Amino acid sequence: MRTFDFAPLYRSTVGFDRLFSMLDQASVFDGSGSTYPPYNIERTGENAYRITVAVAGFSEPELSIEAKENTLTIKGEKKTKANDEKAGEVLYQGIAARAFERVFQLAEHVEVRGAALENGLLHVDLVREVPEAMKPRQIAIGNGKAKVIDAKAA
């Protein structure tokens, strides 16, 4: 069984602890023992992430991506081919073509920016955007009167 240690990521990120905890839980086999399709999660910037799912053999119409609240769901379902006269008889099928559903729990304020399918890999780009009201502000120490310095000016 393959296990991943997300501990180094806990040290380098703030606010994504919940995300990595849920990924730890998701990496454990579910009841069916399925790890299909394989995926990668990478950090592409300070507040940017990318989920890459290996979807060899699937075309764009056979894939669906849904973002709802703090959940990202990626589904794939192969369309059955009707009696296609051009298709030959398959002697060995090593490329999995079964239906799948992958669910990812997203951290607060994480939004899906886009998705692209290239070379059998589905890339889903994520960005964490903290609202202005929640960003840190610099507070000046003065002569008894409170003065807030905008974080942009500092």
Short mmCIF file of C-alpha atoms in Angstrom, two decimals:
data_model
loop_
_atom_site.label_atom_id
_atom_site.label_comp_id
_atom_site.label_asym_id
_atom_site.label_seq_id
_atom_site.Cartn_x
_atom_site.Cartn_y
_atom_site.Cartn_z
CA MET A 1 0.00 0.00 0.00
CA ARG A 2 1.33 3.42 -0.92
CA THR A 3 1.14 6.12 1.74
CA PHE A 4 2.00 9.79 1.43
CA ASP A 5 3.42 11.95 4.20
CA PHE A 6 2.02 15.47 4.02
CA ALA A 7 3.92 16.58 7.15
CA PRO A 8 6.45 18.74 5.22
CA LEU A 9 3.54 20.61 3.65
CA TYR A 10 2.09 21.45 7.06
CA ARG A 11 5.25 23.41 7.85
CA SER A 12 5.23 25.44 4.64
CA THR A 13 1.56 26.34 4.39
CA VAL A 14 -0.83 28.29 6.54
CA GLY A 15 -4.54 27.90 6.17
CA PHE A 16 -4.38 24.67 4.24
CA ASP A 17 -3.99 22.40 7.25
CA ARG A 18 -7.58 21.27 6.81
CA LEU A 19 -6.97 20.57 3.12
CA PHE A 20 -3.93 18.42 3.77
CA SER A 21 -5.65 16.61 6.65
CA MET A 22 -8.50 15.69 4.34
CA LEU A 23 -6.04 14.58 1.67
CA ASP A 24 -4.40 12.34 4.28
CA GLN A 25 -7.78 10.77 4.91
CA ALA A 26 -8.55 10.50 1.19
CA SER A 27 -5.26 8.74 0.52
CA VAL A 28 -6.37 5.87 2.71
CA PHE A 29 -8.21 3.26 0.70
CA ASP A 30 -11.94 3.69 0.69
CA GLY A 31 -14.20 0.69 1.18
CA SER A 32 -13.73 -0.46 -2.41
CA GLY A 33 -9.92 -0.24 -2.24
CA SER A 34 -9.90 1.90 -5.40
CA THR A 35 -7.02 4.21 -6.21
CA TYR A 36 -8.23 4.84 -9.76
CA PRO A 37 -7.49 7.20 -11.38
CA PRO A 38 -4.14 8.28 -9.97
CA TYR A 39 -3.63 11.99 -9.28
CA ASN A 40 -1.03 14.54 -8.20
CA ILE A 41 -1.47 17.68 -6.14
CA GLU A 42 1.18 20.34 -6.61
CA ARG A 43 1.79 23.86 -5.43
CA THR A 44 2.36 26.16 -8.41
CA GLY A 45 2.59 29.47 -6.55
CA GLU A 46 2.20 31.07 -3.15
CA ASN A 47 -1.60 30.74 -3.30
CA ALA A 48 -1.96 28.55 -6.40
CA TYR A 49 -2.38 24.80 -6.63
CA ARG A 50 -2.94 22.26 -9.38
CA ILE A 51 -4.61 18.86 -9.24
CA THR A 52 -3.58 16.59 -12.10
CA VAL A 53 -5.64 13.46 -12.73
CA ALA A 54 -4.52 10.70 -15.15
CA VAL A 55 -7.52 10.17 -17.43
CA ALA A 56 -5.99 8.27 -20.35
CA GLY A 57 -8.61 7.23 -22.87
CA PHE A 58 -11.22 9.80 -21.77
CA SER A 59 -12.29 12.71 -23.96
CA GLU A 60 -13.65 16.07 -22.79
CA PRO A 61 -17.34 15.14 -23.20
CA GLU A 62 -16.78 12.05 -21.00
CA LEU A 63 -15.42 14.12 -18.08
CA SER A 64 -17.22 16.46 -15.71
CA ILE A 65 -15.90 18.77 -13.01
CA GLU A 66 -18.14 20.23 -10.34
CA ALA A 67 -17.18 22.68 -7.60
CA LYS A 68 -19.73 23.07 -4.83
CA GLU A 69 -18.99 24.84 -1.54
CA ASN A 70 -15.67 23.31 -0.36
CA THR A 71 -15.88 20.19 -2.50
CA LEU A 72 -14.41 19.50 -5.94
CA THR A 73 -15.80 16.45 -7.75
CA ILE A 74 -14.24 15.02 -10.91
CA LYS A 75 -16.22 12.32 -12.73
CA GLY A 76 -15.47 10.27 -15.79
CA GLU A 77 -17.77 7.94 -17.67
CA LYS A 78 -16.90 6.22 -20.93
CA LYS A 79 -19.58 6.24 -23.58
CA THR A 80 -20.33 2.79 -24.90
CA LYS A 81 -19.65 2.48 -28.58
CA ALA A 82 -22.49 1.18 -30.69
CA ASN A 83 -21.60 -1.38 -33.32
CA ASP A 84 -18.84 0.59 -34.96
CA GLU A 85 -17.72 -1.19 -38.11
CA LYS A 86 -14.33 0.55 -38.10
CA ALA A 87 -13.44 -0.61 -34.60
CA GLY A 88 -11.45 -3.80 -34.39
CA GLU A 89 -11.63 -6.56 -31.84
CA VAL A 90 -9.76 -5.79 -28.62
CA LEU A 91 -7.39 -8.64 -27.80
CA TYR A 92 -5.99 -7.11 -24.60
CA GLN A 93 -7.24 -4.07 -22.71
CA GLY A 94 -4.63 -2.65 -20.35
CA ILE A 95 -5.93 0.91 -20.39
CA ALA A 96 -8.64 1.19 -17.76
CA ALA A 97 -11.84 2.68 -19.10
CA ARG A 98 -14.11 2.26 -16.10
CA ALA A 99 -16.19 5.05 -14.68
CA PHE A 100 -14.72 6.97 -11.75
CA GLU A 101 -15.48 9.72 -9.29
CA ARG A 102 -12.81 11.58 -7.31
CA VAL A 103 -13.85 13.99 -4.56
CA PHE A 104 -11.46 16.58 -3.12
CA GLN A 105 -12.18 18.69 -0.05
CA LEU A 106 -10.96 22.26 -0.56
CA ALA A 107 -9.77 24.71 2.07
CA GLU A 108 -11.64 27.92 2.83
CA HIS A 109 -11.49 30.58 0.06
CA VAL A 110 -10.10 28.16 -2.55
CA GLU A 111 -11.63 28.62 -6.00
CA VAL A 112 -11.32 26.60 -9.19
CA ARG A 113 -9.75 28.82 -11.87
CA GLY A 114 -9.87 26.46 -14.83
CA ALA A 115 -9.27 23.02 -16.23
CA ALA A 116 -7.43 21.65 -19.24
CA LEU A 117 -7.14 18.21 -20.79
CA GLU A 118 -3.85 17.47 -22.50
CA ASN A 119 -1.98 14.26 -23.26
CA GLY A 120 -4.32 12.14 -21.12
CA LEU A 121 -3.92 14.37 -18.07
CA LEU A 122 -6.68 16.55 -16.64
CA HIS A 123 -5.24 19.66 -14.96
CA VAL A 124 -7.47 21.58 -12.54
CA ASP A 125 -6.03 24.90 -11.36
CA LEU A 126 -6.97 26.23 -7.92
CA VAL A 127 -6.34 29.62 -6.30
CA ARG A 128 -6.72 30.66 -2.69
CA GLU A 129 -8.05 34.22 -2.47
CA VAL A 130 -8.50 35.62 1.02
CA PRO A 131 -11.05 38.47 1.19
CA GLU A 132 -9.66 41.93 1.99
CA ALA A 133 -11.48 41.98 5.34
CA MET A 134 -9.58 38.87 6.44
CA LYS A 135 -6.10 39.98 5.33
CA PRO A 136 -3.66 41.16 8.01
CA ARG A 137 -3.45 44.87 8.76
CA GLN A 138 -0.60 46.84 10.32
CA ILE A 139 -1.60 48.63 13.53
CA ALA A 140 0.50 51.70 14.43
CA ILE A 141 1.35 52.42 18.06
CA GLY A 142 0.60 56.04 18.81
CA ASN A 143 -0.20 58.50 21.56
CA GLY A 144 -3.43 56.84 22.70
CA LYS A 145 -5.27 57.24 19.40
CA ALA A 146 -5.68 54.11 17.29
CA LYS A 147 -4.36 54.41 13.76
CA VAL A 148 -4.66 51.63 11.20
CA ILE A 149 -2.08 51.49 8.44
CA ASP A 150 -3.26 49.74 5.28
CA ALA A 151 -1.26 46.57 4.59
CA LYS A 152 -0.71 47.74 0.99
CA ALA A 153 0.99 50.95 2.14
CA ALA A 154 3.33 49.14 4.53
#
